[in-house]
């Protein structure tokens, strides 16, 4: 993380709106991708993204270390997604698929085959448990380290490693069926 970002976080935590807008612009894509990877619903992911930034705005002054901003933000998004998933389960509803939903990869497919592979991966991801989806999203899509994931998920590093291993096995199994 660079000094410019530390300064931006510091100014935003002191109430400077322009600094907060810059933080939103810098992280809105990553927040949306994380939420979408968990929820597989564009509207829900957009709602979670907005809700996450509202939570950040209301509690940024409480963040003690600027270097902890990214894991802290990811943790907020994770909790909001888990809350939505639990609520949906309680209501016995299913998350609808949007036929034209944007796949969590940042680049559009360059061929029909790539698009087919991406759709297969997305369908397989939907079949994983929320914990396995989150493990793959944080590690393989967003590139968090094991230590960062342990901090975000509030679990031991060993549990993170075993969850990633189990998630990858489950994903591989789904893709080969």
Short mmCIF file of N, CA and C in Angstrom, two decimals:
data_model
loop_
_atom_site.label_atom_id
_atom_site.label_comp_id
_atom_site.label_asym_id
_atom_site.label_seq_id
_atom_site.Cartn_x
_atom_site.Cartn_y
_atom_site.Cartn_z
N UNK A 1 0.86 -1.17 0.00
CA UNK A 1 0.00 0.00 0.00
C UNK A 1 0.91 1.23 0.00
N UNK A 2 0.55 2.26 -0.72
CA UNK A 2 1.41 3.42 -0.86
C UNK A 2 1.04 4.53 0.12
N UNK A 3 1.96 5.48 0.25
CA UNK A 3 1.75 6.59 1.18
C UNK A 3 0.58 7.47 0.75
N UNK A 4 0.35 7.56 -0.55
CA UNK A 4 -0.79 8.33 -1.05
C UNK A 4 -2.10 7.76 -0.50
N UNK A 5 -2.19 6.44 -0.49
CA UNK A 5 -3.40 5.79 0.02
C UNK A 5 -3.55 6.03 1.51
N UNK A 6 -2.45 5.95 2.27
CA UNK A 6 -2.51 6.21 3.71
C UNK A 6 -3.04 7.62 3.96
N UNK A 7 -2.54 8.57 3.19
CA UNK A 7 -3.00 9.96 3.33
C UNK A 7 -4.47 10.10 2.99
N UNK A 8 -4.88 9.42 1.95
CA UNK A 8 -6.28 9.45 1.53
C UNK A 8 -7.18 8.89 2.62
N UNK A 9 -6.78 7.78 3.21
CA UNK A 9 -7.56 7.17 4.29
C UNK A 9 -7.60 8.11 5.49
N UNK A 10 -6.47 8.72 5.81
CA UNK A 10 -6.42 9.66 6.93
C UNK A 10 -7.34 10.85 6.72
N UNK A 11 -7.30 11.43 5.53
CA UNK A 11 -8.16 12.59 5.25
C UNK A 11 -9.63 12.20 5.25
N UNK A 12 -9.93 11.03 4.70
CA UNK A 12 -11.33 10.57 4.67
C UNK A 12 -11.82 10.31 6.09
N UNK A 13 -10.97 9.77 6.95
CA UNK A 13 -11.38 9.47 8.32
C UNK A 13 -11.62 10.75 9.12
N UNK A 14 -11.04 11.85 8.67
CA UNK A 14 -11.26 13.14 9.33
C UNK A 14 -12.45 13.89 8.73
N UNK A 15 -13.15 13.25 7.81
CA UNK A 15 -14.37 13.83 7.29
C UNK A 15 -14.26 14.52 5.95
N UNK A 16 -13.12 14.45 5.30
CA UNK A 16 -12.95 15.10 4.00
C UNK A 16 -13.69 14.28 2.94
N UNK A 17 -14.76 14.85 2.41
CA UNK A 17 -15.62 14.11 1.49
C UNK A 17 -14.93 13.75 0.18
N UNK A 18 -14.12 14.65 -0.35
CA UNK A 18 -13.43 14.36 -1.61
C UNK A 18 -12.50 13.16 -1.45
N UNK A 19 -11.85 13.06 -0.32
CA UNK A 19 -10.97 11.91 -0.06
C UNK A 19 -11.79 10.62 -0.01
N UNK A 20 -12.96 10.69 0.61
CA UNK A 20 -13.80 9.50 0.69
C UNK A 20 -14.30 9.10 -0.70
N UNK A 21 -14.66 10.07 -1.52
CA UNK A 21 -15.09 9.78 -2.89
C UNK A 21 -13.95 9.10 -3.65
N UNK A 22 -12.72 9.54 -3.44
CA UNK A 22 -11.57 8.91 -4.10
C UNK A 22 -11.39 7.47 -3.63
N UNK A 23 -11.62 7.23 -2.33
CA UNK A 23 -11.56 5.85 -1.82
C UNK A 23 -12.61 4.97 -2.48
N UNK A 24 -13.81 5.50 -2.59
CA UNK A 24 -14.89 4.75 -3.24
C UNK A 24 -14.49 4.41 -4.68
N UNK A 25 -14.03 5.41 -5.40
CA UNK A 25 -13.64 5.19 -6.80
C UNK A 25 -12.51 4.19 -6.92
N UNK A 26 -11.62 4.18 -5.96
CA UNK A 26 -10.48 3.27 -6.00
C UNK A 26 -10.88 1.82 -5.72
N UNK A 27 -11.88 1.61 -4.85
CA UNK A 27 -12.21 0.26 -4.39
C UNK A 27 -13.58 -0.25 -4.81
N UNK A 28 -14.37 0.55 -5.52
CA UNK A 28 -15.73 0.10 -5.84
C UNK A 28 -15.74 -1.15 -6.73
N UNK A 29 -14.79 -1.27 -7.63
CA UNK A 29 -14.73 -2.45 -8.49
C UNK A 29 -14.43 -3.71 -7.70
N UNK A 30 -13.45 -3.63 -6.82
CA UNK A 30 -13.07 -4.80 -6.01
C UNK A 30 -14.20 -5.19 -5.07
N UNK A 31 -14.87 -4.21 -4.49
CA UNK A 31 -15.99 -4.48 -3.58
C UNK A 31 -17.11 -5.16 -4.35
N UNK A 32 -17.44 -4.64 -5.51
CA UNK A 32 -18.51 -5.25 -6.31
C UNK A 32 -18.15 -6.68 -6.70
N UNK A 33 -16.91 -6.90 -7.17
CA UNK A 33 -16.50 -8.25 -7.58
C UNK A 33 -16.59 -9.24 -6.42
N UNK A 34 -16.17 -8.81 -5.24
CA UNK A 34 -16.24 -9.69 -4.08
C UNK A 34 -17.70 -10.02 -3.75
N UNK A 35 -18.56 -9.02 -3.74
CA UNK A 35 -19.97 -9.24 -3.44
C UNK A 35 -20.63 -10.10 -4.51
N UNK A 36 -20.31 -9.84 -5.76
CA UNK A 36 -20.91 -10.61 -6.85
C UNK A 36 -20.47 -12.06 -6.82
N UNK A 37 -19.20 -12.28 -6.50
CA UNK A 37 -18.69 -13.66 -6.42
C UNK A 37 -19.41 -14.44 -5.33
N UNK A 38 -19.84 -13.76 -4.29
CA UNK A 38 -20.55 -14.44 -3.20
C UNK A 38 -22.04 -14.60 -3.50
N UNK A 39 -22.64 -13.58 -4.08
CA UNK A 39 -24.10 -13.54 -4.20
C UNK A 39 -24.62 -13.96 -5.57
N UNK A 40 -23.81 -13.83 -6.60
CA UNK A 40 -24.21 -14.18 -7.97
C UNK A 40 -25.49 -13.47 -8.41
N UNK A 41 -25.63 -12.26 -7.97
CA UNK A 41 -26.78 -11.45 -8.34
C UNK A 41 -26.30 -10.01 -8.43
N UNK A 42 -26.38 -9.44 -9.61
CA UNK A 42 -25.86 -8.10 -9.85
C UNK A 42 -26.50 -7.05 -8.95
N UNK A 43 -27.81 -7.08 -8.82
CA UNK A 43 -28.50 -6.08 -7.99
C UNK A 43 -28.12 -6.22 -6.52
N UNK A 44 -28.07 -7.47 -6.04
CA UNK A 44 -27.68 -7.70 -4.64
C UNK A 44 -26.25 -7.22 -4.42
N UNK A 45 -25.37 -7.50 -5.36
CA UNK A 45 -23.97 -7.09 -5.23
C UNK A 45 -23.85 -5.57 -5.22
N UNK A 46 -24.65 -4.90 -6.04
CA UNK A 46 -24.64 -3.43 -6.03
C UNK A 46 -25.16 -2.90 -4.70
N UNK A 47 -26.22 -3.51 -4.18
CA UNK A 47 -26.74 -3.10 -2.87
C UNK A 47 -25.71 -3.29 -1.77
N UNK A 48 -25.05 -4.45 -1.78
CA UNK A 48 -24.02 -4.72 -0.77
C UNK A 48 -22.87 -3.73 -0.91
N UNK A 49 -22.50 -3.40 -2.13
CA UNK A 49 -21.41 -2.44 -2.36
C UNK A 49 -21.76 -1.10 -1.74
N UNK A 50 -22.97 -0.63 -1.99
CA UNK A 50 -23.39 0.65 -1.42
C UNK A 50 -23.45 0.59 0.10
N UNK A 51 -24.01 -0.49 0.60
CA UNK A 51 -24.11 -0.66 2.05
C UNK A 51 -22.73 -0.73 2.69
N UNK A 52 -21.79 -1.39 2.03
CA UNK A 52 -20.43 -1.49 2.56
C UNK A 52 -19.79 -0.11 2.67
N UNK A 53 -19.94 0.71 1.64
CA UNK A 53 -19.34 2.04 1.70
C UNK A 53 -20.04 2.94 2.71
N UNK A 54 -21.33 2.73 2.94
CA UNK A 54 -22.01 3.46 4.02
C UNK A 54 -21.43 3.07 5.37
N UNK A 55 -21.18 1.77 5.57
CA UNK A 55 -20.58 1.31 6.82
C UNK A 55 -19.17 1.87 6.98
N UNK A 56 -18.41 1.89 5.89
CA UNK A 56 -17.06 2.44 5.93
C UNK A 56 -17.13 3.92 6.31
N UNK A 57 -18.04 4.65 5.70
CA UNK A 57 -18.17 6.08 5.97
C UNK A 57 -18.49 6.33 7.44
N UNK A 58 -19.39 5.53 7.99
CA UNK A 58 -19.82 5.77 9.37
C UNK A 58 -18.80 5.31 10.40
N UNK A 59 -17.88 4.44 10.02
CA UNK A 59 -16.94 3.94 11.03
C UNK A 59 -15.47 4.06 10.64
N UNK A 60 -15.17 4.80 9.61
CA UNK A 60 -13.78 4.95 9.17
C UNK A 60 -12.92 5.60 10.25
N UNK A 61 -13.48 6.52 11.00
CA UNK A 61 -12.72 7.19 12.05
C UNK A 61 -12.27 6.21 13.14
N UNK A 62 -12.96 5.08 13.26
CA UNK A 62 -12.61 4.08 14.27
C UNK A 62 -11.47 3.16 13.81
N UNK A 63 -11.15 3.18 12.53
CA UNK A 63 -10.07 2.35 12.00
C UNK A 63 -8.75 2.88 12.55
N UNK A 64 -8.03 2.05 13.29
CA UNK A 64 -6.83 2.50 13.98
C UNK A 64 -5.60 2.56 13.09
N UNK A 65 -5.49 1.64 12.14
CA UNK A 65 -4.30 1.58 11.28
C UNK A 65 -4.72 1.64 9.81
N UNK A 66 -4.17 2.59 9.08
CA UNK A 66 -4.52 2.76 7.67
C UNK A 66 -4.17 1.52 6.85
N UNK A 67 -3.08 0.81 7.23
CA UNK A 67 -2.68 -0.37 6.47
C UNK A 67 -3.71 -1.49 6.57
N UNK A 68 -4.60 -1.42 7.55
CA UNK A 68 -5.63 -2.46 7.73
C UNK A 68 -6.89 -2.16 6.93
N UNK A 69 -6.89 -1.09 6.16
CA UNK A 69 -8.10 -0.68 5.45
C UNK A 69 -8.64 -1.74 4.50
N UNK A 70 -7.78 -2.30 3.66
CA UNK A 70 -8.25 -3.25 2.64
C UNK A 70 -8.83 -4.51 3.27
N UNK A 71 -8.14 -5.16 4.22
CA UNK A 71 -8.77 -6.33 4.86
C UNK A 71 -10.04 -5.97 5.62
N UNK A 72 -10.05 -4.80 6.23
CA UNK A 72 -11.23 -4.34 6.96
C UNK A 72 -12.41 -4.17 6.01
N UNK A 73 -12.17 -3.55 4.86
CA UNK A 73 -13.22 -3.37 3.86
C UNK A 73 -13.71 -4.73 3.35
N UNK A 74 -12.79 -5.64 3.07
CA UNK A 74 -13.18 -6.97 2.59
C UNK A 74 -14.00 -7.71 3.65
N UNK A 75 -13.66 -7.50 4.91
CA UNK A 75 -14.42 -8.14 6.00
C UNK A 75 -15.84 -7.59 6.06
N UNK A 76 -15.98 -6.30 5.88
CA UNK A 76 -17.31 -5.68 5.88
C UNK A 76 -18.15 -6.28 4.76
N UNK A 77 -17.58 -6.38 3.57
CA UNK A 77 -18.30 -6.95 2.42
C UNK A 77 -18.67 -8.40 2.70
N UNK A 78 -17.73 -9.17 3.25
CA UNK A 78 -18.00 -10.58 3.57
C UNK A 78 -19.17 -10.71 4.52
N UNK A 79 -19.17 -9.93 5.57
CA UNK A 79 -20.25 -10.01 6.56
C UNK A 79 -21.60 -9.63 5.95
N UNK A 80 -21.59 -8.59 5.14
CA UNK A 80 -22.85 -8.19 4.50
C UNK A 80 -23.36 -9.29 3.57
N UNK A 81 -22.46 -9.91 2.84
CA UNK A 81 -22.86 -11.00 1.94
C UNK A 81 -23.39 -12.19 2.73
N UNK A 82 -22.69 -12.57 3.79
CA UNK A 82 -23.17 -13.68 4.62
C UNK A 82 -24.54 -13.37 5.21
N UNK A 83 -24.74 -12.12 5.63
CA UNK A 83 -26.05 -11.73 6.16
C UNK A 83 -27.14 -11.91 5.10
N UNK A 84 -26.85 -11.50 3.89
CA UNK A 84 -27.84 -11.65 2.80
C UNK A 84 -28.12 -13.11 2.50
N UNK A 85 -27.07 -13.92 2.49
CA UNK A 85 -27.25 -15.36 2.21
C UNK A 85 -28.09 -16.00 3.30
N UNK A 86 -27.79 -15.69 4.56
CA UNK A 86 -28.57 -16.24 5.67
C UNK A 86 -30.03 -15.79 5.59
N UNK A 87 -30.25 -14.54 5.26
CA UNK A 87 -31.61 -14.03 5.14
C UNK A 87 -32.36 -14.76 4.04
N UNK A 88 -31.71 -14.97 2.92
CA UNK A 88 -32.36 -15.69 1.81
C UNK A 88 -32.70 -17.11 2.21
N UNK A 89 -31.79 -17.76 2.93
CA UNK A 89 -32.06 -19.13 3.37
C UNK A 89 -33.25 -19.16 4.32
N UNK A 90 -33.32 -18.21 5.23
CA UNK A 90 -34.44 -18.15 6.17
C UNK A 90 -35.76 -17.95 5.44
N UNK A 91 -35.73 -17.15 4.41
CA UNK A 91 -36.95 -16.86 3.66
C UNK A 91 -37.25 -17.96 2.65
N UNK A 92 -36.35 -18.93 2.54
CA UNK A 92 -36.51 -20.04 1.60
C UNK A 92 -36.66 -19.57 0.16
N UNK A 93 -35.89 -18.56 -0.17
CA UNK A 93 -35.88 -18.10 -1.55
C UNK A 93 -34.55 -18.43 -2.18
N UNK A 94 -34.51 -18.43 -3.47
CA UNK A 94 -33.29 -18.72 -4.19
C UNK A 94 -32.82 -17.47 -4.91
N UNK A 95 -31.53 -17.34 -5.00
CA UNK A 95 -30.96 -16.21 -5.72
C UNK A 95 -31.16 -16.45 -7.21
N UNK A 96 -31.83 -15.51 -7.86
CA UNK A 96 -32.09 -15.67 -9.29
C UNK A 96 -30.84 -15.37 -10.10
N UNK A 97 -30.72 -16.07 -11.19
CA UNK A 97 -29.59 -15.82 -12.08
C UNK A 97 -29.99 -14.77 -13.10
N UNK A 98 -29.11 -13.85 -13.33
CA UNK A 98 -29.27 -12.85 -14.37
C UNK A 98 -28.54 -13.39 -15.60
N UNK A 99 -29.27 -13.63 -16.69
CA UNK A 99 -28.70 -14.27 -17.88
C UNK A 99 -27.50 -13.51 -18.41
N UNK A 100 -27.55 -12.20 -18.33
CA UNK A 100 -26.45 -11.42 -18.88
C UNK A 100 -25.51 -10.91 -17.80
N UNK A 101 -25.45 -11.62 -16.69
CA UNK A 101 -24.62 -11.11 -15.60
C UNK A 101 -23.15 -11.08 -15.98
N UNK A 102 -22.49 -10.13 -15.39
CA UNK A 102 -21.08 -9.96 -15.69
C UNK A 102 -20.28 -10.92 -14.83
N UNK A 103 -19.45 -11.71 -15.44
CA UNK A 103 -18.64 -12.69 -14.72
C UNK A 103 -17.56 -11.94 -13.95
N UNK A 104 -17.18 -12.49 -12.81
CA UNK A 104 -16.27 -11.81 -11.91
C UNK A 104 -14.89 -11.55 -12.47
N UNK A 105 -14.54 -12.10 -13.61
CA UNK A 105 -13.25 -11.81 -14.20
C UNK A 105 -13.27 -10.40 -14.77
N UNK A 106 -12.16 -9.71 -14.72
CA UNK A 106 -12.13 -8.31 -15.11
C UNK A 106 -12.15 -8.11 -16.62
N UNK A 107 -11.68 -9.04 -17.40
CA UNK A 107 -11.66 -8.86 -18.84
C UNK A 107 -12.77 -9.68 -19.49
N UNK A 108 -13.34 -9.10 -20.52
CA UNK A 108 -14.38 -9.81 -21.26
C UNK A 108 -13.74 -10.95 -22.05
N UNK A 109 -14.48 -12.04 -22.24
CA UNK A 109 -13.91 -13.16 -22.99
C UNK A 109 -13.62 -12.76 -24.43
N UNK A 110 -12.53 -13.31 -24.97
CA UNK A 110 -12.16 -12.95 -26.33
C UNK A 110 -12.66 -13.97 -27.33
N UNK A 111 -13.26 -15.06 -26.85
CA UNK A 111 -13.78 -16.06 -27.77
C UNK A 111 -14.98 -16.76 -27.15
N UNK A 112 -15.70 -17.47 -27.96
CA UNK A 112 -16.87 -18.22 -27.50
C UNK A 112 -16.43 -19.28 -26.49
N UNK A 113 -15.30 -19.93 -26.76
CA UNK A 113 -14.80 -20.97 -25.85
C UNK A 113 -14.49 -20.40 -24.48
N UNK A 114 -13.84 -19.24 -24.43
CA UNK A 114 -13.52 -18.63 -23.14
C UNK A 114 -14.80 -18.30 -22.38
N UNK A 115 -15.78 -17.78 -23.10
CA UNK A 115 -17.04 -17.44 -22.44
C UNK A 115 -17.70 -18.69 -21.88
N UNK A 116 -17.65 -19.77 -22.63
CA UNK A 116 -18.23 -21.04 -22.17
C UNK A 116 -17.51 -21.53 -20.91
N UNK A 117 -16.20 -21.45 -20.91
CA UNK A 117 -15.42 -21.87 -19.74
C UNK A 117 -15.76 -21.00 -18.53
N UNK A 118 -15.84 -19.70 -18.75
CA UNK A 118 -16.17 -18.79 -17.65
C UNK A 118 -17.56 -19.07 -17.10
N UNK A 119 -18.51 -19.34 -17.97
CA UNK A 119 -19.86 -19.66 -17.51
C UNK A 119 -19.87 -20.97 -16.71
N UNK A 120 -19.09 -21.95 -17.16
CA UNK A 120 -18.98 -23.21 -16.42
C UNK A 120 -18.39 -22.98 -15.04
N UNK A 121 -17.36 -22.15 -14.96
CA UNK A 121 -16.75 -21.84 -13.67
C UNK A 121 -17.75 -21.13 -12.77
N UNK A 122 -18.47 -20.18 -13.32
CA UNK A 122 -19.45 -19.45 -12.52
C UNK A 122 -20.54 -20.38 -12.00
N UNK A 123 -21.04 -21.26 -12.85
CA UNK A 123 -22.06 -22.21 -12.42
C UNK A 123 -21.52 -23.13 -11.33
N UNK A 124 -20.28 -23.57 -11.48
CA UNK A 124 -19.66 -24.43 -10.47
C UNK A 124 -19.48 -23.66 -9.16
N UNK A 125 -19.10 -22.39 -9.24
CA UNK A 125 -18.94 -21.56 -8.04
C UNK A 125 -20.26 -21.43 -7.29
N UNK A 126 -21.36 -21.31 -8.02
CA UNK A 126 -22.67 -21.16 -7.39
C UNK A 126 -23.04 -22.39 -6.57
N UNK A 127 -22.52 -23.53 -6.94
CA UNK A 127 -22.84 -24.78 -6.25
C UNK A 127 -22.01 -24.97 -4.98
N UNK A 128 -20.96 -24.17 -4.82
CA UNK A 128 -20.13 -24.28 -3.63
C UNK A 128 -20.82 -23.65 -2.42
N UNK A 129 -20.39 -24.05 -1.25
CA UNK A 129 -20.91 -23.44 -0.02
C UNK A 129 -20.42 -21.99 0.04
N UNK A 130 -21.10 -21.14 0.79
CA UNK A 130 -20.65 -19.75 0.91
C UNK A 130 -19.20 -19.65 1.42
N UNK A 131 -18.82 -20.53 2.34
CA UNK A 131 -17.45 -20.50 2.87
C UNK A 131 -16.43 -20.83 1.78
N UNK A 132 -16.75 -21.82 0.95
CA UNK A 132 -15.83 -22.19 -0.13
C UNK A 132 -15.78 -21.10 -1.20
N UNK A 133 -16.93 -20.51 -1.53
CA UNK A 133 -16.95 -19.41 -2.50
C UNK A 133 -16.08 -18.26 -2.01
N UNK A 134 -16.24 -17.93 -0.72
CA UNK A 134 -15.47 -16.81 -0.17
C UNK A 134 -13.98 -17.13 -0.20
N UNK A 135 -13.60 -18.35 0.13
CA UNK A 135 -12.18 -18.73 0.12
C UNK A 135 -11.58 -18.55 -1.27
N UNK A 136 -12.27 -19.04 -2.28
CA UNK A 136 -11.77 -18.93 -3.65
C UNK A 136 -11.76 -17.47 -4.10
N UNK A 137 -12.80 -16.74 -3.75
CA UNK A 137 -12.88 -15.34 -4.14
C UNK A 137 -11.73 -14.53 -3.53
N UNK A 138 -11.53 -14.67 -2.24
CA UNK A 138 -10.49 -13.88 -1.58
C UNK A 138 -9.09 -14.28 -2.04
N UNK A 139 -8.83 -15.57 -2.19
CA UNK A 139 -7.48 -16.03 -2.52
C UNK A 139 -7.19 -15.97 -4.02
N UNK A 140 -8.03 -16.62 -4.80
CA UNK A 140 -7.73 -16.80 -6.22
C UNK A 140 -8.18 -15.65 -7.11
N UNK A 141 -9.21 -14.95 -6.69
CA UNK A 141 -9.71 -13.85 -7.53
C UNK A 141 -9.14 -12.52 -7.07
N UNK A 142 -9.16 -12.28 -5.74
CA UNK A 142 -8.69 -11.00 -5.25
C UNK A 142 -7.24 -11.01 -4.79
N UNK A 143 -6.66 -12.20 -4.65
CA UNK A 143 -5.24 -12.29 -4.37
C UNK A 143 -4.82 -12.01 -2.93
N UNK A 144 -5.71 -12.16 -1.97
CA UNK A 144 -5.33 -11.95 -0.58
C UNK A 144 -4.40 -13.06 -0.11
N UNK A 145 -3.51 -12.73 0.82
CA UNK A 145 -2.62 -13.73 1.41
C UNK A 145 -3.40 -14.55 2.44
N UNK A 146 -2.79 -15.66 2.88
CA UNK A 146 -3.44 -16.48 3.90
C UNK A 146 -3.66 -15.67 5.19
N UNK A 147 -2.66 -14.88 5.56
CA UNK A 147 -2.77 -14.08 6.78
C UNK A 147 -3.89 -13.04 6.66
N UNK A 148 -3.96 -12.39 5.51
CA UNK A 148 -5.03 -11.40 5.30
C UNK A 148 -6.40 -12.07 5.34
N UNK A 149 -6.49 -13.25 4.74
CA UNK A 149 -7.77 -13.97 4.76
C UNK A 149 -8.15 -14.36 6.18
N UNK A 150 -7.18 -14.80 6.97
CA UNK A 150 -7.46 -15.18 8.35
C UNK A 150 -7.99 -13.98 9.12
N UNK A 151 -7.42 -12.81 8.86
CA UNK A 151 -7.87 -11.60 9.52
C UNK A 151 -9.28 -11.22 9.07
N UNK A 152 -9.53 -11.29 7.78
CA UNK A 152 -10.84 -10.93 7.23
C UNK A 152 -11.93 -11.86 7.76
N UNK A 153 -11.64 -13.16 7.72
CA UNK A 153 -12.65 -14.16 8.08
C UNK A 153 -12.68 -14.48 9.57
N UNK A 154 -11.71 -13.95 10.31
CA UNK A 154 -11.62 -14.20 11.76
C UNK A 154 -11.50 -15.69 12.06
N UNK A 155 -10.61 -16.36 11.32
CA UNK A 155 -10.35 -17.79 11.54
C UNK A 155 -8.84 -17.99 11.50
N UNK A 156 -8.34 -19.11 12.06
CA UNK A 156 -6.90 -19.37 12.03
C UNK A 156 -6.39 -19.59 10.60
N UNK A 157 -5.10 -19.32 10.39
CA UNK A 157 -4.48 -19.48 9.08
C UNK A 157 -4.60 -20.93 8.60
N UNK A 158 -4.45 -21.89 9.51
CA UNK A 158 -4.59 -23.29 9.14
C UNK A 158 -5.97 -23.61 8.59
N UNK A 159 -6.98 -23.01 9.19
CA UNK A 159 -8.35 -23.20 8.71
C UNK A 159 -8.51 -22.58 7.32
N UNK A 160 -7.89 -21.43 7.12
CA UNK A 160 -7.93 -20.78 5.80
C UNK A 160 -7.34 -21.72 4.75
N UNK A 161 -6.18 -22.29 5.04
CA UNK A 161 -5.52 -23.17 4.07
C UNK A 161 -6.36 -24.41 3.78
N UNK A 162 -6.93 -25.00 4.82
CA UNK A 162 -7.74 -26.20 4.57
C UNK A 162 -9.02 -25.85 3.83
N UNK A 163 -9.58 -24.68 4.12
CA UNK A 163 -10.80 -24.26 3.42
C UNK A 163 -10.52 -24.01 1.94
N UNK A 164 -9.38 -23.40 1.64
CA UNK A 164 -9.01 -23.17 0.25
C UNK A 164 -8.81 -24.50 -0.47
N UNK A 165 -8.11 -25.41 0.19
CA UNK A 165 -7.87 -26.73 -0.40
C UNK A 165 -9.20 -27.43 -0.68
N UNK A 166 -10.08 -27.45 0.32
CA UNK A 166 -11.39 -28.11 0.14
C UNK A 166 -12.21 -27.41 -0.94
N UNK A 167 -12.14 -26.08 -0.98
CA UNK A 167 -12.90 -25.33 -1.98
C UNK A 167 -12.41 -25.65 -3.39
N UNK A 168 -11.10 -25.72 -3.55
CA UNK A 168 -10.55 -26.04 -4.87
C UNK A 168 -10.92 -27.45 -5.30
N UNK A 169 -10.88 -28.39 -4.35
CA UNK A 169 -11.30 -29.76 -4.67
C UNK A 169 -12.77 -29.80 -5.09
N UNK A 170 -13.61 -29.10 -4.33
CA UNK A 170 -15.04 -29.08 -4.65
C UNK A 170 -15.29 -28.43 -6.01
N UNK A 171 -14.57 -27.35 -6.29
CA UNK A 171 -14.71 -26.67 -7.58
C UNK A 171 -14.25 -27.58 -8.71
N UNK A 172 -13.12 -28.25 -8.52
CA UNK A 172 -12.62 -29.18 -9.53
C UNK A 172 -13.64 -30.28 -9.79
N UNK A 173 -14.23 -30.80 -8.71
CA UNK A 173 -15.23 -31.87 -8.85
C UNK A 173 -16.43 -31.37 -9.65
N UNK A 174 -16.90 -30.17 -9.34
CA UNK A 174 -18.05 -29.59 -10.06
C UNK A 174 -17.72 -29.40 -11.54
N UNK A 175 -16.50 -28.99 -11.83
CA UNK A 175 -16.12 -28.72 -13.21
C UNK A 175 -15.92 -29.98 -14.03
N UNK A 176 -15.59 -31.09 -13.38
CA UNK A 176 -15.37 -32.33 -14.12
C UNK A 176 -16.63 -33.17 -14.27
N UNK A 177 -17.69 -32.79 -13.60
CA UNK A 177 -18.94 -33.56 -13.72
C UNK A 177 -19.69 -33.19 -14.97
#
